[in-house]
Short mmCIF file of C-alpha atoms in Angstrom, two decimals:
data_model
loop_
_atom_site.label_atom_id
_atom_site.label_comp_id
_atom_site.label_asym_id
_atom_site.label_seq_id
_atom_site.Cartn_x
_atom_site.Cartn_y
_atom_site.Cartn_z
CA MET A 1 -0.01 -0.01 -0.01
CA ALA A 2 1.24 3.48 -0.84
CA SER A 3 0.17 6.95 0.23
CA VAL A 4 -1.06 8.73 -2.92
CA LEU A 5 -1.98 12.37 -3.50
CA LEU A 6 -4.32 12.71 -6.48
CA VAL A 7 -4.46 16.19 -7.98
CA GLU A 8 -7.37 16.28 -10.39
CA ASP A 9 -10.12 18.89 -10.88
CA ASP A 10 -12.58 16.76 -12.84
CA HIS A 11 -14.94 15.35 -10.25
CA PHE A 12 -15.94 12.30 -12.27
CA VAL A 13 -12.36 11.31 -13.10
CA ARG A 14 -11.35 12.01 -9.54
CA ALA A 15 -14.04 9.80 -8.08
CA ALA A 16 -13.27 6.92 -10.43
CA LEU A 17 -9.51 7.07 -9.73
CA ILE A 18 -10.04 7.31 -5.95
CA ARG A 19 -12.26 4.23 -6.09
CA HIS A 20 -9.77 2.25 -8.13
CA LEU A 21 -6.74 3.25 -6.11
CA THR A 22 -8.53 2.47 -2.84
CA ASP A 23 -9.52 -0.92 -4.26
CA ALA A 24 -5.81 -1.51 -5.03
CA SER A 25 -5.14 -0.95 -1.26
CA HIS A 26 -3.59 2.50 -1.62
CA SER A 27 -4.26 5.30 0.81
CA VAL A 28 -5.62 8.25 -1.21
CA ARG A 29 -6.03 11.98 -0.54
CA SER A 30 -7.32 14.15 -3.34
CA VAL A 31 -7.46 17.84 -4.17
CA GLY A 32 -8.65 19.82 -7.14
CA THR A 33 -6.19 22.73 -7.33
CA ALA A 34 -2.43 23.24 -7.46
CA LEU A 35 -2.40 25.42 -4.35
CA GLU A 36 -4.25 22.75 -2.33
CA ALA A 37 -1.71 20.18 -3.57
CA LEU A 38 1.24 22.28 -2.50
CA ARG A 39 -0.29 22.79 0.94
CA GLU A 40 -0.90 19.06 1.34
CA ILE A 41 2.67 18.16 0.22
CA SER A 42 4.19 20.73 2.59
CA GLN A 43 2.33 19.24 5.56
CA LEU A 44 2.04 15.51 4.91
CA HIS A 45 4.15 12.64 3.57
CA PHE A 46 3.19 10.97 0.31
CA ASP A 47 4.84 8.12 -1.57
CA VAL A 48 3.66 9.35 -4.98
CA VAL A 49 1.74 12.30 -6.51
CA ILE A 50 -0.52 12.03 -9.57
CA LEU A 51 -0.58 15.49 -11.05
CA ASP A 52 -3.12 16.60 -13.72
CA LEU A 53 -1.79 19.39 -15.94
CA GLY A 54 -5.14 21.08 -16.62
CA LEU A 55 -5.76 22.64 -13.23
CA PRO A 56 -8.07 25.66 -12.78
CA ASP A 57 -5.71 27.85 -10.69
CA LEU A 58 -2.24 27.09 -12.03
CA ASP A 59 -0.76 25.32 -15.02
CA GLY A 60 0.42 21.84 -13.99
CA GLY A 61 3.88 22.44 -15.40
CA LYS A 62 4.33 25.51 -13.07
CA ALA A 63 2.87 23.51 -10.19
CA LEU A 64 5.44 20.79 -10.86
CA LYS A 65 8.33 23.29 -10.52
CA MET A 66 6.89 24.69 -7.30
CA LEU A 67 6.33 21.20 -5.93
CA ARG A 68 9.98 20.28 -6.67
CA GLY A 69 11.02 23.28 -4.54
CA ILE A 70 9.48 21.74 -1.40
CA ALA A 71 9.60 17.97 -1.85
CA ASP A 72 11.34 15.15 -3.71
CA VAL A 73 8.24 12.90 -3.84
CA PRO A 74 7.82 10.93 -7.07
CA VAL A 75 5.41 12.61 -9.46
CA ILE A 76 3.38 11.00 -12.30
CA ILE A 77 1.96 13.52 -14.72
CA ALA A 78 -1.50 12.93 -16.14
CA THR A 79 -1.84 14.90 -19.41
CA ALA A 80 -3.88 15.08 -22.58
CA ARG A 81 -0.84 16.60 -24.29
CA ASP A 82 1.16 14.09 -26.32
CA ASP A 83 3.87 16.24 -27.96
CA GLU A 84 7.35 14.83 -27.30
CA ALA A 85 8.96 18.25 -26.62
CA GLY A 86 6.40 19.01 -23.91
CA ILE A 87 6.81 15.62 -22.26
CA ILE A 88 10.58 15.88 -22.31
CA ARG A 89 10.31 19.35 -20.69
CA LEU A 90 8.12 17.98 -17.91
CA LEU A 91 10.54 15.10 -17.26
CA ASN A 92 13.45 17.58 -17.19
CA ASP A 93 11.49 19.71 -14.73
CA GLY A 94 11.23 16.83 -12.28
CA ALA A 95 8.41 14.52 -13.30
CA ASP A 96 9.17 10.86 -12.76
CA ASP A 97 6.70 9.43 -15.29
CA TYR A 98 3.67 10.46 -17.29
CA LEU A 99 0.37 9.06 -18.59
CA THR A 100 -1.45 10.39 -21.66
CA LYS A 101 -5.22 10.72 -21.23
CA PRO A 102 -7.36 8.69 -21.58
CA PHE A 103 -5.73 5.89 -19.67
CA SER A 104 -7.04 2.85 -17.85
CA ALA A 105 -7.01 2.50 -14.08
CA GLU A 106 -4.92 -0.66 -14.52
CA HIS A 107 -2.31 1.31 -16.48
CA LEU A 108 -2.12 3.89 -13.73
CA THR A 109 -1.68 1.21 -11.07
CA ALA A 110 1.18 -0.38 -13.04
CA ARG A 111 2.91 3.04 -13.42
CA ILE A 112 2.58 3.69 -9.69
CA ALA A 113 4.13 0.32 -8.92
CA ALA A 114 7.04 1.06 -11.31
CA VAL A 115 7.69 4.51 -9.85
CA LEU A 116 7.60 3.09 -6.27
CA ARG A 117 10.15 0.39 -7.26
CA ARG A 118 12.48 2.99 -8.71
CA SER A 119 12.10 5.26 -5.67
CA GLY A 120 12.85 2.38 -3.26
CA ALA A 121 9.46 2.29 -1.55
CA GLY A 122 8.59 -1.14 -0.17
CA ALA A 123 5.36 -2.74 1.02
CA GLY A 124 3.04 -0.44 2.87
CA GLY A 125 4.60 2.60 1.20
CA ARG A 126 7.65 2.36 3.50
CA ARG A 127 11.13 2.52 2.06
CA ALA A 128 13.05 -0.70 2.48
CA ALA A 129 15.85 -0.49 5.05
CA VAL A 130 19.16 -0.09 3.22
CA PRO A 131 22.56 1.05 4.31
CA PRO A 132 23.11 4.75 3.78
CA PRO A 133 24.96 5.41 0.49
CA GLN A 134 28.62 6.28 0.79
CA VAL A 135 30.20 9.52 -0.45
CA ILE A 136 31.61 8.94 -3.92
CA SER A 137 34.97 10.46 -4.91
CA VAL A 138 36.33 10.73 -8.44
CA GLY A 139 39.53 12.80 -8.44
CA GLY A 140 38.56 16.15 -6.97
CA ILE A 141 34.81 15.52 -7.39
CA SER A 142 32.94 14.44 -4.29
CA VAL A 143 29.26 13.33 -4.45
CA ASP A 144 27.20 12.77 -1.30
CA PRO A 145 23.94 10.95 -2.26
CA THR A 146 22.49 11.34 1.25
CA ARG A 147 22.79 15.14 1.33
CA ARG A 148 22.35 15.37 -2.45
CA ALA A 149 25.41 17.64 -2.51
CA ALA A 150 28.47 17.63 -4.71
CA SER A 151 31.72 19.54 -4.62
CA LEU A 152 34.81 20.04 -6.82
CA ASP A 153 38.18 20.52 -5.13
CA GLY A 154 36.33 21.33 -1.88
CA ARG A 155 34.03 23.94 -3.52
CA GLU A 156 30.30 23.21 -3.35
CA LEU A 157 28.64 22.84 -6.76
CA ASP A 158 25.35 24.56 -7.45
CA LEU A 159 23.57 21.78 -9.32
CA THR A 160 19.95 21.36 -10.39
CA ARG A 161 18.15 18.13 -9.40
CA ARG A 162 18.80 16.56 -12.79
CA GLU A 163 22.37 17.70 -12.98
CA PHE A 164 23.06 16.08 -9.59
CA ASP A 165 21.38 12.83 -10.67
CA LEU A 166 23.47 12.80 -13.88
CA LEU A 167 26.72 13.46 -12.04
CA ALA A 168 25.94 10.89 -9.35
CA TYR A 169 25.07 8.19 -11.91
CA LEU A 170 28.33 8.73 -13.80
CA ALA A 171 30.40 9.01 -10.58
CA GLU A 172 29.06 5.57 -9.54
CA ARG A 173 30.64 4.23 -12.76
CA PRO A 174 34.05 5.95 -12.98
CA GLY A 175 35.96 5.15 -16.17
CA ARG A 176 32.98 3.41 -17.77
CA VAL A 177 31.47 4.65 -20.98
CA VAL A 178 27.65 5.10 -20.50
CA SER A 179 25.39 5.37 -23.48
CA ARG A 180 22.84 8.20 -23.88
CA LYS A 181 20.16 5.56 -24.05
CA ASP A 182 21.12 4.26 -20.59
CA LEU A 183 21.31 7.78 -19.23
CA LEU A 184 17.77 8.55 -20.54
CA ALA A 185 16.49 5.30 -19.00
CA GLU A 186 18.22 5.54 -15.64
CA VAL A 187 18.52 9.29 -14.94
CA TRP A 188 15.43 10.58 -16.79
CA ASN A 189 13.34 7.41 -16.41
CA GLN A 190 12.55 7.64 -20.11
CA PRO A 191 12.51 4.53 -22.35
CA TYR A 192 13.05 6.84 -25.31
CA GLY A 193 13.80 10.47 -26.07
CA ALA A 194 16.09 12.86 -27.89
CA ASP A 195 19.87 12.75 -27.34
CA LYS A 196 19.64 16.55 -27.20
CA THR A 197 18.25 16.26 -23.67
CA VAL A 198 21.34 14.47 -22.46
CA ASP A 199 23.69 16.68 -24.42
CA VAL A 200 22.19 19.90 -23.00
CA HIS A 201 22.52 18.66 -19.42
CA LEU A 202 26.07 17.43 -20.00
CA SER A 203 26.92 20.89 -21.40
CA TRP A 204 25.52 22.54 -18.30
CA LEU A 205 27.32 20.11 -16.02
CA ARG A 206 30.64 20.65 -17.84
CA ARG A 207 30.30 24.35 -17.35
CA LYS A 208 29.84 23.95 -13.61
CA LEU A 209 32.88 21.64 -13.51
CA GLY A 210 34.92 24.36 -15.23
CA GLU A 211 35.53 22.52 -18.43
CA SER A 212 34.28 22.20 -22.00
CA ALA A 213 33.67 19.46 -24.58
CA ALA A 214 36.76 20.68 -26.45
CA CYS A 215 38.92 20.61 -23.33
CA PRO A 216 37.51 17.99 -20.97
CA ARG A 217 38.92 17.19 -17.56
CA TYR A 218 36.34 14.85 -16.10
CA LEU A 219 33.56 14.36 -18.65
CA HIS A 220 34.73 12.63 -21.87
CA THR A 221 32.36 12.20 -24.79
CA TYR A 222 32.75 9.37 -27.32
CA ARG A 223 30.86 10.21 -30.50
CA GLY A 224 28.18 7.64 -31.25
CA VAL A 225 28.96 5.69 -28.08
CA GLY A 226 28.35 7.71 -24.90
CA VAL A 227 30.13 9.55 -22.10
CA LYS A 228 32.32 8.63 -19.15
CA LEU A 229 33.47 10.35 -15.97
CA GLU A 230 37.10 9.81 -14.89
CA PRO A 231 39.69 11.84 -12.97
CA PRO A 232 42.23 13.94 -14.85
CA ARG A 233 45.50 12.13 -15.65
#
C-alpha cells in the first residue's frame, strides 16, 4: 500500500480514480487545485503524487516546478498533451513518469508500482531499510547521495536536481562509458527520447565543472557511443 496524493479537478475522473486506487489498497487523498496540492505536500508525507496538468488555478507544469522546490516525492503527470517536446520538458523539470489521457485505471496502477520500485518504496509505502549510500569520490569531485550535494576541489557545486542525478550516476561508474540511451532510461526514467536532452545537461554540467567538450577534464564524450567520468590524468 502506498500513500497517494491525487491532484485532479474533474470530479468524475477524480471519483473513479479514488475508487480504483482504494480498491488497489492505496491510501488516497485528493485535491482539485495546485495550491491545495502544494499545501498538502508541505504538511504530509506521500509516496507518490498524480498531477493533472489542466488545473483551474495554475498550470500543472508550473505547479510541478513549485512542488519540486518543497519535496522530492515521485510525481506522475496525467496529461492530454502528447507532444514529445512538452513531455521531455516535464521530465526535465522533475516529473518521474507520465500518462497520456485517456488511460485505464490498471495502467495507472502499473505506473505507480514502477515508480515506487524506482524510488525504493517497499510494502506499505515504506522505504526498504538499506545502508546509507557512501560519499563517492572521483579525483577532486565528491558526491554525497544522502545530502544530495556535490563539490569540486572542496568547492560546493550549485547543481539542479537533474544535474546532480546525472553526475551521481556517472560517478558511480568511474571510467566506464555510459550510452545516452542508458542515461535517458536511468537518470530521466525515459525509455526513449532525444539525445539533445542528455547533451544539453552534459553541457551545463561541464560548465559547472569548469571545463568544455573541447577541453574535458572529467567528462569525456565518445561520439556515437556515450560519455564517461574519470579523474584527470
